[in-house]
mmCIF file of C-alpha atoms and ligand atoms in Angstrom:
data_model
loop_
_atom_site.group_PDB
_atom_site.id
_atom_site.type_symbol
_atom_site.label_atom_id
_atom_site.label_comp_id
_atom_site.label_asym_id
_atom_site.label_seq_id
_atom_site.Cartn_x
_atom_site.Cartn_y
_atom_site.Cartn_z
ATOM 1 C CA UNK S 1 21.201 15.954 -7.403
ATOM 2 C CA UNK S 2 23.758 15.745 -4.895
ATOM 3 C CA UNK S 3 24.847 18.933 -3.131
ATOM 4 C CA UNK S 4 27.237 19.169 -0.069
ATOM 5 C CA UNK S 5 26.301 21.235 2.515
ATOM 6 C CA UNK S 6 27.910 21.507 5.781
ATOM 7 C CA UNK S 7 25.521 20.975 8.415
ATOM 8 C CA UNK S 8 25.589 23.951 10.888
ATOM 9 C CA UNK S 9 23.527 21.707 13.512
ATOM 10 C CA UNK S 10 26.330 19.430 13.581
ATOM 11 C CA UNK S 11 29.249 22.085 13.929
ATOM 12 C CA UNK S 12 31.001 22.443 17.205
ATOM 13 C CA UNK S 13 29.403 25.553 18.877
ATOM 14 C CA UNK S 14 32.106 28.085 18.651
ATOM 15 C CA UNK S 15 30.827 29.521 22.172
ATOM 16 C CA UNK S 16 31.857 26.031 23.621
ATOM 17 C CA UNK S 17 34.858 25.480 21.748
ATOM 18 C CA UNK S 18 36.998 24.735 24.987
ATOM 19 C CA UNK S 19 34.467 22.807 26.698
ATOM 20 C CA UNK S 20 34.568 19.028 26.235
ATOM 21 C CA UNK S 21 31.306 16.912 25.875
ATOM 22 C CA UNK S 22 30.347 14.850 28.517
ATOM 23 C CA UNK S 23 32.185 12.141 26.781
ATOM 24 C CA UNK S 24 35.278 13.771 27.282
ATOM 25 C CA UNK S 25 35.683 14.021 23.599
ATOM 26 C CA UNK S 26 35.452 17.000 21.664
ATOM 27 C CA UNK S 27 32.710 17.060 18.894
ATOM 28 C CA UNK S 28 33.554 15.697 15.810
ATOM 29 C CA UNK S 29 33.189 17.623 12.668
ATOM 30 C CA UNK S 30 30.856 16.068 10.119
ATOM 31 C CA UNK S 31 29.145 17.146 7.077
ATOM 32 C CA UNK S 32 26.150 16.026 5.235
ATOM 33 C CA UNK S 33 24.843 15.158 1.635
ATOM 34 C CA UNK S 34 21.191 16.067 1.085
ATOM 35 C CA UNK S 35 19.758 13.933 -2.068
ATOM 36 C CA UNK S 36 16.151 14.642 -3.023
ATOM 37 C CA UNK S 37 14.762 11.326 -4.060
ATOM 38 C CA UNK S 38 13.588 11.237 -7.965
ATOM 39 C CA UNK S 39 11.685 9.000 -9.726
ATOM 40 C CA UNK S 40 13.683 5.755 -10.801
ATOM 41 C CA UNK S 41 16.187 6.159 -8.078
ATOM 42 C CA UNK S 42 17.363 3.106 -6.013
ATOM 43 C CA UNK S 43 19.178 3.392 -2.643
ATOM 44 C CA UNK S 44 21.799 1.582 -4.436
ATOM 45 C CA UNK S 45 22.424 4.202 -7.051
ATOM 46 C CA UNK S 46 21.851 7.220 -4.161
ATOM 47 C CA UNK S 47 24.366 5.730 -1.946
ATOM 48 C CA UNK S 48 26.947 5.482 -4.929
ATOM 49 C CA UNK S 49 26.010 9.095 -6.028
ATOM 50 C CA UNK S 50 26.413 10.268 -2.290
ATOM 51 C CA UNK S 51 29.805 8.658 -1.590
ATOM 52 C CA UNK S 52 28.455 5.936 0.848
ATOM 53 C CA UNK S 53 29.365 2.325 0.489
ATOM 54 C CA UNK S 54 27.208 -0.764 -0.775
ATOM 55 C CA UNK S 55 28.552 -2.424 2.357
ATOM 56 C CA UNK S 56 26.973 0.433 4.518
ATOM 57 C CA UNK S 57 23.829 0.302 2.672
ATOM 58 C CA UNK S 58 23.328 -3.393 3.409
ATOM 59 C CA UNK S 59 24.250 -2.742 6.857
ATOM 60 C CA UNK S 60 21.274 -0.336 6.838
ATOM 61 C CA UNK S 61 19.046 -2.650 5.010
ATOM 62 C CA UNK S 62 19.779 -5.091 7.863
ATOM 63 C CA UNK S 63 18.852 -2.260 10.588
ATOM 64 C CA UNK S 64 15.303 -1.827 8.573
ATOM 65 C CA UNK S 65 14.639 -5.525 8.385
ATOM 66 C CA UNK S 66 11.881 -5.066 11.113
ATOM 67 C CA UNK S 67 10.286 -1.937 9.730
ATOM 68 C CA UNK S 68 10.767 -2.092 5.888
ATOM 69 C CA UNK S 69 10.494 1.656 5.909
ATOM 70 C CA UNK S 70 13.085 2.376 3.203
ATOM 71 C CA UNK S 71 11.376 -0.280 0.742
ATOM 72 C CA UNK S 72 9.198 2.512 -0.602
ATOM 73 C CA UNK S 73 10.992 5.695 -0.860
ATOM 74 C CA UNK S 74 8.809 8.236 -2.472
ATOM 75 C CA UNK S 75 10.063 10.587 -5.038
ATOM 76 C CA UNK S 76 10.333 13.972 -3.263
ATOM 77 C CA UNK S 77 11.714 12.544 0.021
ATOM 78 C CA UNK S 78 14.837 14.247 1.067
ATOM 79 C CA UNK S 79 17.578 12.206 2.307
ATOM 80 C CA UNK S 80 20.413 13.365 4.587
ATOM 81 C CA UNK S 81 23.505 11.169 4.718
ATOM 82 C CA UNK S 82 26.361 12.196 7.305
ATOM 83 C CA UNK S 83 29.863 11.839 7.371
ATOM 84 C CA UNK S 84 32.487 11.937 9.745
ATOM 85 C CA UNK S 85 35.734 14.232 9.076
ATOM 86 C CA UNK S 86 37.365 11.198 7.745
ATOM 87 C CA UNK S 87 34.887 10.738 5.081
ATOM 88 C CA UNK S 88 33.263 7.482 6.887
ATOM 89 C CA UNK S 89 29.411 7.444 6.364
ATOM 90 C CA UNK S 90 27.743 7.927 9.923
ATOM 91 C CA UNK S 91 23.913 8.284 9.415
ATOM 92 C CA UNK S 92 21.089 8.180 6.837
ATOM 93 C CA UNK S 93 18.133 10.392 8.161
ATOM 94 C CA UNK S 94 14.658 10.865 6.458
ATOM 95 C CA UNK S 95 11.181 12.313 7.260
ATOM 96 C CA UNK S 96 8.359 10.093 6.653
ATOM 97 C CA UNK S 97 5.748 12.913 6.862
ATOM 98 C CA UNK S 98 5.918 16.416 8.678
ATOM 99 C CA UNK S 99 5.491 14.652 12.054
ATOM 100 C CA UNK S 100 7.738 11.544 11.806
ATOM 101 C CA UNK S 101 11.656 11.229 10.849
ATOM 102 C CA UNK S 102 13.705 8.193 10.753
ATOM 103 C CA UNK S 103 17.439 7.865 11.398
ATOM 104 C CA UNK S 104 19.602 5.117 10.894
ATOM 105 C CA UNK S 105 22.805 5.931 12.984
ATOM 106 C CA UNK S 106 26.232 3.787 13.008
ATOM 107 C CA UNK S 107 26.566 2.501 16.550
ATOM 108 C CA UNK S 108 29.322 0.098 15.900
ATOM 109 C CA UNK S 109 31.537 -0.691 12.968
ATOM 110 C CA UNK S 110 29.417 -3.181 11.141
ATOM 111 C CA UNK S 111 26.026 -2.099 12.992
ATOM 112 C CA UNK S 112 23.640 0.817 12.153
ATOM 113 C CA UNK S 113 20.752 1.219 14.701
ATOM 114 C CA UNK S 114 16.955 2.460 13.467
ATOM 115 C CA UNK S 115 15.486 5.178 15.553
ATOM 116 C CA UNK S 116 12.055 6.822 14.681
ATOM 117 C CA UNK S 117 10.908 10.369 16.298
ATOM 118 C CA UNK S 118 7.664 11.384 16.340
ATOM 119 C CA UNK S 119 6.144 14.827 17.079
ATOM 120 C CA UNK S 120 2.612 14.820 19.117
ATOM 121 C CA UNK S 121 -0.342 15.198 16.859
ATOM 122 C CA UNK S 122 -3.952 15.630 17.011
ATOM 123 C CA UNK S 123 -6.995 15.138 14.586
ATOM 124 C CA UNK S 124 -9.290 17.856 13.156
ATOM 125 C CA UNK S 125 -12.402 16.603 11.719
ATOM 126 C CA UNK S 126 -14.335 17.679 8.682
ATOM 127 C CA UNK S 127 -17.901 16.793 7.124
ATOM 128 C CA UNK S 128 -18.057 15.983 3.492
ATOM 129 C CA UNK S 129 -21.724 15.873 2.059
ATOM 130 C CA UNK S 130 -23.161 14.586 -1.037
ATOM 131 C CA UNK S 131 -25.885 13.342 -2.956
ATOM 132 C CA UNK S 132 -26.019 10.101 -5.598
ATOM 133 C CA UNK S 133 -25.526 10.994 -8.971
ATOM 134 C CA UNK S 134 -24.384 8.165 -10.996
ATOM 135 C CA UNK S 135 -22.100 5.816 -8.952
ATOM 136 C CA UNK S 136 -21.574 6.182 -5.413
ATOM 137 C CA UNK S 137 -17.798 6.683 -6.468
ATOM 138 C CA UNK S 138 -18.213 9.589 -8.698
ATOM 139 C CA UNK S 139 -20.503 11.339 -6.189
ATOM 140 C CA UNK S 140 -18.361 10.683 -3.359
ATOM 141 C CA UNK S 141 -15.458 12.229 -5.387
ATOM 142 C CA UNK S 142 -17.637 15.269 -6.334
ATOM 143 C CA UNK S 143 -18.207 15.512 -2.515
ATOM 144 C CA UNK S 144 -14.256 15.897 -1.802
ATOM 145 C CA UNK S 145 -13.611 12.379 -0.546
ATOM 146 C CA UNK S 146 -10.268 10.837 -1.794
ATOM 147 C CA UNK S 147 -9.992 7.159 -3.593
ATOM 148 C CA UNK S 148 -8.754 5.519 -0.315
ATOM 149 C CA UNK S 149 -11.516 6.997 1.662
ATOM 150 C CA UNK S 150 -14.094 6.151 -0.708
ATOM 151 C CA UNK S 151 -12.583 2.545 -0.362
ATOM 152 C CA UNK S 152 -12.846 2.823 3.258
ATOM 153 C CA UNK S 153 -16.249 4.137 3.437
ATOM 154 C CA UNK S 154 -17.659 1.224 0.922
ATOM 155 C CA UNK S 155 -15.748 -1.489 3.350
ATOM 156 C CA UNK S 156 -17.330 -0.238 6.302
ATOM 157 C CA UNK S 157 -20.845 -0.372 4.765
ATOM 158 C CA UNK S 158 -20.480 -3.293 2.061
ATOM 159 C CA UNK S 159 -22.022 -5.642 4.609
ATOM 160 C CA UNK S 160 -25.137 -3.510 4.926
ATOM 161 C CA UNK S 161 -25.645 -2.517 1.372
ATOM 162 C CA UNK S 162 -25.178 -3.172 -2.456
ATOM 163 C CA UNK S 163 -23.384 -0.018 -3.495
ATOM 164 C CA UNK S 164 -23.963 -1.075 -7.362
ATOM 165 C CA UNK S 165 -27.209 -1.934 -7.056
ATOM 166 C CA UNK S 166 -29.250 -0.317 -4.059
ATOM 167 C CA UNK S 167 -28.514 2.917 -4.382
ATOM 168 C CA UNK S 168 -30.756 5.411 -5.863
ATOM 169 C CA UNK S 169 -30.306 9.030 -7.484
ATOM 170 C CA UNK S 170 -31.028 11.387 -4.737
ATOM 171 C CA UNK S 171 -29.909 9.371 -1.908
ATOM 172 C CA UNK S 172 -27.478 11.392 0.359
ATOM 173 C CA UNK S 173 -24.540 10.788 2.446
ATOM 174 C CA UNK S 174 -22.311 12.366 4.840
ATOM 175 C CA UNK S 175 -18.789 11.371 6.124
ATOM 176 C CA UNK S 176 -16.654 12.859 8.773
ATOM 177 C CA UNK S 177 -13.341 12.771 7.653
ATOM 178 C CA UNK S 178 -10.368 13.175 10.540
ATOM 179 C CA UNK S 179 -7.028 14.764 9.425
ATOM 180 C CA UNK S 180 -3.690 14.187 11.381
ATOM 181 C CA UNK S 181 -1.833 17.606 12.257
ATOM 182 C CA UNK S 182 1.272 18.597 13.898
ATOM 183 C CA UNK S 183 1.277 21.959 15.741
ATOM 184 C CA UNK S 184 1.752 23.701 12.258
ATOM 185 C CA UNK S 185 0.891 21.375 9.229
ATOM 186 C CA UNK S 186 -1.077 18.582 8.134
ATOM 187 C CA UNK S 187 0.867 15.103 8.042
ATOM 188 C CA UNK S 188 -1.308 13.695 5.310
ATOM 189 C CA UNK S 189 -2.967 11.107 7.109
ATOM 190 C CA UNK S 190 -6.711 10.823 7.298
ATOM 191 C CA UNK S 191 -9.250 8.505 8.792
ATOM 192 C CA UNK S 192 -12.830 8.175 8.309
ATOM 193 C CA UNK S 193 -14.624 8.989 11.698
ATOM 194 C CA UNK S 194 -18.515 8.658 10.877
ATOM 195 C CA UNK S 195 -20.319 7.682 7.965
ATOM 196 C CA UNK S 196 -24.146 7.931 7.219
ATOM 197 C CA UNK S 197 -25.831 6.841 4.155
ATOM 198 C CA UNK S 198 -29.589 7.929 3.938
ATOM 199 C CA UNK S 199 -31.707 5.862 1.399
ATOM 200 C CA UNK S 200 -35.280 6.495 1.139
ATOM 201 C CA UNK S 201 -36.373 4.055 3.885
ATOM 202 C CA UNK S 202 -33.155 3.225 5.541
ATOM 203 C CA UNK S 203 -30.240 4.884 6.977
ATOM 204 C CA UNK S 204 -26.672 2.987 6.848
ATOM 205 C CA UNK S 205 -24.039 4.212 9.696
ATOM 206 C CA UNK S 206 -20.798 3.385 10.763
ATOM 207 C CA UNK S 207 -19.000 5.120 13.743
ATOM 208 C CA UNK S 208 -15.147 5.029 14.597
ATOM 209 C CA UNK S 209 -15.206 4.399 18.415
ATOM 210 C CA UNK S 210 -12.189 5.039 20.852
ATOM 211 C CA UNK S 211 -11.153 0.893 20.760
ATOM 212 C CA UNK S 212 -10.124 1.490 17.209
ATOM 213 C CA UNK S 213 -13.186 -0.477 15.767
ATOM 214 C CA UNK S 214 -16.103 0.690 13.870
ATOM 215 C CA UNK S 215 -19.704 0.020 14.645
ATOM 216 C CA UNK S 216 -23.252 0.839 13.562
ATOM 217 C CA UNK S 217 -25.761 3.153 15.513
ATOM 218 C CA UNK S 218 -27.123 0.135 17.428
ATOM 219 C CA UNK S 219 -23.311 -0.894 18.453
ATOM 220 C CA UNK S 220 -23.149 -3.796 16.150
ATOM 221 C CA UNK S 221 -19.379 -4.203 14.499
ATOM 222 C CA UNK S 222 -19.475 -3.352 10.855
ATOM 223 C CA UNK S 223 -15.784 -4.645 10.080
ATOM 224 C CA UNK S 224 -15.685 -8.153 8.871
ATOM 225 C CA UNK S 225 -13.578 -10.400 11.622
ATOM 226 C CA UNK S 226 -9.731 -11.053 11.344
ATOM 227 C CA UNK S 227 -8.389 -14.381 11.554
ATOM 228 C CA UNK S 228 -5.848 -14.538 14.519
ATOM 229 C CA UNK S 229 -3.083 -16.360 12.615
ATOM 230 C CA UNK S 230 -2.270 -16.893 8.825
ATOM 231 C CA UNK S 231 -2.071 -20.646 8.862
ATOM 232 C CA UNK S 232 -5.062 -23.488 8.890
ATOM 233 C CA UNK S 233 -3.008 -25.451 11.310
ATOM 234 C CA UNK S 234 -1.290 -24.456 14.859
ATOM 235 C CA UNK S 235 2.433 -24.077 14.716
ATOM 236 C CA UNK S 236 4.923 -23.467 17.239
ATOM 237 C CA UNK S 237 5.668 -20.121 18.050
ATOM 238 C CA UNK S 238 9.409 -19.957 17.715
ATOM 239 C CA UNK S 239 9.970 -16.146 18.611
ATOM 240 C CA UNK S 240 7.682 -13.730 20.093
ATOM 241 C CA UNK S 241 6.573 -10.297 19.340
ATOM 242 C CA UNK S 242 8.852 -8.330 21.543
ATOM 243 C CA UNK S 243 9.242 -4.549 21.315
ATOM 244 C CA UNK S 244 12.019 -4.596 23.761
ATOM 245 C CA UNK S 245 14.143 -7.371 22.624
ATOM 246 C CA UNK S 246 17.890 -7.012 23.304
ATOM 247 C CA UNK S 247 20.464 -7.956 20.521
ATOM 248 C CA UNK S 248 22.311 -10.906 21.887
ATOM 249 C CA UNK S 249 25.824 -9.437 20.881
ATOM 250 C CA UNK S 250 25.605 -5.994 20.941
ATOM 251 C CA UNK S 251 23.161 -5.645 23.902
ATOM 252 C CA UNK S 252 21.093 -2.960 22.450
ATOM 253 C CA UNK S 253 17.478 -2.541 22.028
ATOM 254 C CA UNK S 254 16.408 -4.406 18.682
ATOM 255 C CA UNK S 255 12.653 -4.896 18.844
ATOM 256 C CA UNK S 256 10.859 -7.995 17.055
ATOM 257 C CA UNK S 257 7.861 -6.659 15.317
ATOM 258 C CA UNK S 258 6.101 -9.718 14.578
ATOM 259 C CA UNK S 259 5.475 -13.663 15.894
ATOM 260 C CA UNK S 260 7.745 -16.436 14.068
ATOM 261 C CA UNK S 261 5.785 -19.408 13.864
ATOM 262 C CA UNK S 262 7.973 -22.426 12.890
ATOM 263 C CA UNK S 263 6.395 -23.176 9.649
ATOM 264 C CA UNK S 264 8.025 -25.671 7.384
ATOM 265 C CA UNK S 265 8.616 -24.318 3.847
ATOM 266 C CA UNK S 266 5.636 -24.721 1.426
ATOM 267 C CA UNK S 267 3.179 -24.254 4.196
ATOM 268 C CA UNK S 268 -0.097 -22.491 2.793
ATOM 269 C CA UNK S 269 -0.195 -18.747 4.124
ATOM 270 C CA UNK S 270 -3.401 -16.980 4.183
ATOM 271 C CA UNK S 271 -4.425 -13.230 4.341
ATOM 272 C CA UNK S 272 -5.795 -12.567 7.791
ATOM 273 C CA UNK S 273 -8.622 -10.440 6.695
ATOM 274 C CA UNK S 274 -10.207 -8.820 3.536
ATOM 275 C CA UNK S 275 -7.871 -6.370 1.929
ATOM 276 C CA UNK S 276 -5.582 -5.050 -1.101
ATOM 277 C CA UNK S 277 -1.982 -6.413 -1.729
ATOM 278 C CA UNK S 278 -0.175 -3.156 -1.082
ATOM 279 C CA UNK S 279 3.545 -4.595 -1.531
ATOM 280 C CA UNK S 280 4.924 -7.672 -2.992
ATOM 281 C CA UNK S 281 9.037 -7.428 -2.582
ATOM 282 C CA UNK S 282 12.203 -9.314 -2.207
ATOM 283 C CA UNK S 283 14.603 -7.992 0.710
ATOM 284 C CA UNK S 284 18.038 -8.801 0.963
ATOM 285 C CA UNK S 285 17.436 -9.693 4.954
ATOM 286 C CA UNK S 286 13.439 -9.951 5.000
ATOM 287 C CA UNK S 287 13.262 -12.139 2.092
ATOM 288 C CA UNK S 288 10.307 -12.530 -0.070
ATOM 289 C CA UNK S 289 7.362 -10.585 1.396
ATOM 290 C CA UNK S 290 4.069 -9.536 1.152
ATOM 291 C CA UNK S 291 2.173 -6.471 2.772
ATOM 292 C CA UNK S 292 -1.891 -6.436 2.879
ATOM 293 C CA UNK S 293 -3.671 -3.405 3.778
ATOM 294 C CA UNK S 294 -7.011 -4.181 5.289
ATOM 295 C CA UNK S 295 -8.429 -0.413 5.224
ATOM 296 C CA UNK S 296 -9.256 1.439 8.249
ATOM 297 C CA UNK S 297 -5.990 1.057 10.398
ATOM 298 C CA UNK S 298 -4.974 -2.337 9.860
ATOM 299 C CA UNK S 299 -2.432 -4.036 7.760
ATOM 300 C CA UNK S 300 -0.454 -7.350 7.729
ATOM 301 C CA UNK S 301 2.776 -8.253 6.844
ATOM 302 C CA UNK S 302 4.602 -11.583 6.150
ATOM 303 C CA UNK S 303 8.303 -12.249 5.503
ATOM 304 C CA UNK S 304 10.745 -14.847 4.372
ATOM 305 C CA UNK S 305 8.064 -16.549 1.820
ATOM 306 C CA UNK S 306 8.842 -19.203 -0.770
ATOM 307 C CA UNK S 307 6.375 -18.436 -3.365
ATOM 308 C CA UNK S 308 3.835 -15.645 -3.502
ATOM 309 C CA UNK S 309 0.700 -15.819 -5.275
ATOM 310 C CA UNK S 310 -0.707 -12.571 -5.195
ATOM 311 C CA UNK S 311 0.381 -9.140 -7.032
ATOM 312 C CA UNK S 312 0.435 -5.459 -5.885
ATOM 313 C CA UNK S 313 -3.002 -4.038 -6.054
ATOM 314 C CA UNK S 314 -4.922 -7.411 -5.780
ATOM 315 C CA UNK S 315 -7.724 -7.681 -3.847
ATOM 316 C CA UNK S 316 -7.810 -10.692 -1.442
ATOM 317 C CA UNK S 317 -10.160 -11.991 1.052
ATOM 318 C CA UNK S 318 -9.850 -13.383 4.752
ATOM 319 C CA UNK S 319 -8.459 -16.960 4.473
ATOM 320 C CA UNK S 320 -7.351 -16.552 0.901
ATOM 321 C CA UNK S 321 -4.079 -18.389 0.113
ATOM 322 C CA UNK S 322 -1.478 -15.522 -0.666
ATOM 323 C CA UNK S 323 1.803 -17.497 -0.395
ATOM 324 C CA UNK S 324 3.940 -20.535 0.868
ATOM 325 C CA UNK S 325 5.932 -19.902 3.717
ATOM 326 C CA UNK S 326 9.760 -20.276 3.287
ATOM 327 C CA UNK S 327 13.479 -19.418 4.188
ATOM 328 C CA UNK S 328 14.127 -16.467 2.020
ATOM 329 C CA UNK S 329 16.298 -13.685 2.960
ATOM 330 C CA UNK S 330 18.777 -13.944 6.158
ATOM 331 C CA UNK S 331 16.847 -16.424 8.405
ATOM 332 C CA UNK S 332 17.835 -18.853 10.758
ATOM 333 C CA UNK S 333 15.812 -21.768 9.648
ATOM 334 C CA UNK S 334 12.403 -21.976 7.696
ATOM 335 C CA UNK S 335 9.389 -19.768 9.464
ATOM 336 C CA UNK S 336 6.847 -17.100 8.917
ATOM 337 C CA UNK S 337 7.351 -13.940 10.284
ATOM 338 C CA UNK S 338 4.189 -12.370 10.540
ATOM 339 C CA UNK S 339 3.175 -8.948 11.585
ATOM 340 C CA UNK S 340 0.018 -7.230 12.450
ATOM 341 C CA UNK S 341 -0.176 -3.142 12.360
ATOM 342 C CA UNK S 342 -2.822 -0.832 13.883
ATOM 343 C CA UNK S 343 -2.414 2.950 12.932
ATOM 344 C CA UNK S 344 0.886 2.186 11.464
ATOM 345 C CA UNK S 345 2.307 0.733 14.656
ATOM 346 C CA UNK S 346 3.256 -2.974 15.086
ATOM 347 C CA UNK S 347 1.189 -5.025 17.568
ATOM 348 C CA UNK S 348 1.184 -8.154 19.303
ATOM 349 C CA UNK S 349 -0.502 -10.617 16.428
ATOM 350 C CA UNK S 350 -1.447 -13.261 19.270
ATOM 351 C CA UNK S 351 -3.064 -10.743 21.665
ATOM 352 C CA UNK S 352 -4.317 -7.468 19.876
ATOM 353 C CA UNK S 353 -7.625 -6.315 19.877
ATOM 354 C CA UNK S 354 -8.522 -7.447 16.195
ATOM 355 C CA UNK S 355 -11.946 -7.062 14.990
ATOM 356 C CA UNK S 356 -13.956 -9.966 15.579
ATOM 357 C CA UNK S 357 -17.478 -9.019 14.466
ATOM 358 C CA UNK S 358 -18.260 -8.468 18.020
ATOM 359 C CA UNK S 359 -20.400 -5.601 19.496
ATOM 360 C CA UNK S 360 -19.711 -2.426 21.751
ATOM 361 C CA UNK S 361 -18.981 -3.887 25.336
ATOM 362 C CA UNK S 362 -21.787 -3.519 27.401
ATOM 363 C CA UNK S 363 -19.670 -1.640 29.924
ATOM 364 C CA UNK S 364 -19.081 0.978 27.381
ATOM 365 C CA UNK S 365 -22.418 1.080 25.529
ATOM 366 C CA UNK S 366 -23.670 4.135 26.911
ATOM 367 C CA UNK S 367 -20.671 5.954 26.320
ATOM 368 C CA UNK S 368 -20.570 4.887 22.399
ATOM 369 C CA UNK S 369 -24.234 5.920 22.055
ATOM 370 C CA UNK S 370 -23.282 9.502 23.154
ATOM 371 C CA UNK S 371 -20.589 9.540 20.372
ATOM 372 C CA UNK S 372 -22.665 8.115 17.873
ATOM 373 C CA UNK S 373 -25.495 10.791 18.698
ATOM 374 C CA UNK S 374 -23.268 13.574 18.475
ATOM 375 C CA UNK S 375 -21.675 12.760 15.251
ATOM 376 C CA UNK S 376 -25.102 12.070 13.641
ATOM 377 C CA UNK S 377 -25.780 15.499 14.788
ATOM 378 C CA UNK S 378 -22.816 17.139 13.313
ATOM 379 C CA UNK S 379 -23.378 15.434 10.113
ATOM 380 C CA UNK S 380 -27.132 16.499 9.728
ATOM 381 C CA UNK S 381 -26.537 20.007 10.708
ATOM 382 C CA UNK S 382 -23.139 20.469 8.575
ATOM 383 C CA UNK S 383 -23.549 22.452 5.252
ATOM 384 C CA UNK S 384 -23.155 20.632 1.864
ATOM 385 C CA UNK S 385 -19.277 20.979 2.047
ATOM 386 C CA UNK S 386 -18.315 21.829 5.510
ATOM 387 C CA UNK S 387 -14.707 23.561 5.366
ATOM 388 C CA UNK S 388 -15.456 23.960 9.262
ATOM 389 C CA UNK S 389 -12.779 21.917 11.065
ATOM 390 C CA UNK S 390 -14.115 20.524 14.182
ATOM 391 C CA UNK S 391 -10.998 20.003 16.665
ATOM 392 C CA UNK S 392 -11.062 16.563 17.962
ATOM 393 C CA UNK S 393 -14.468 15.138 17.872
ATOM 394 C CA UNK S 394 -13.280 12.078 19.394
ATOM 395 C CA UNK S 395 -11.383 13.421 22.497
ATOM 396 C CA UNK S 396 -14.745 15.076 23.729
ATOM 397 C CA UNK S 397 -15.732 11.819 24.866
ATOM 398 C CA UNK S 398 -12.286 10.633 26.459
HETATM 399 ZN ZN1 LIG D 1 10.738 -12.671 13.144
#
């Protein structure tokens, strides 16, 4: 459904009618089309229905190539398309969640620019407890954990325990789940902050530490190590990660959110960590691409591929071949564009602190022990399902 609404925020303020803006031009009148995404919608159909051109859609996809934020529009997402007085399309805006908004704004005749705005958020913690009756999965669902949270917990403990064979009825578990919130509401994002699984003669634990990694009670890393790069051989870096890259023609900021490796077409590309294939797609500018979710805040992305050997939902192991590199999409020559995301932010894959199966650094060990001890006490003291929201367990140790 399209409903055209004059956007009061975009109207010139009558109080200021005679005051020119700083640019010396009076505020242009604009109007906005609000569109709620329905199942089966495509951006192409939404643009047609809203009166924006396919050429502008392509320009927006070009601005989105370093983000791919428009690749999975969820039904229910509200889009706002803004037009100027002459009916020319100027901006696409949407909310990703209650804390994060995106806008693609025309900055030149043929160019749109991506902009993300983020409200400040904080984490509140909840303790969920249960005991094993049937499978761990069912017992954890009964305790109030979501499917994604259960997968994260299993990943954190899978090198310590075999969930199918070693659990017995009556074994108990406790999980601290963090919920991200703005000042007024939940963003829907959660994270596992601690887990403790008690069997008759052993306790298995994992704790999120302030370096973003997870460790057991003794400070040993529990997440499997990542490879630094997705190729077996090393290749020349043809373009570095650069959040402040300037566009060669427009001079505007145009981040490069990954690292480009000069791989010939057909080079085997491996997943850099264990994970689940989250997306497989073909984008006008990014070409054939794969996104892999490694759980617990890590994701990787591989662009301009030639052949893809995995499908959405498939589990992959570190080092498993997922694709051949290529030259698809708008690419200046054969290469692999590789991204690493931590906590939904692209980071430099060549330099980031990736899980390397190493332990808590000696200098941080005392602090880690205090955090672990405190979280263990919180989990053991909480009732069977504690709705008590604990403000910022982690921030108490900063
Ligand atoms: Zn690139």
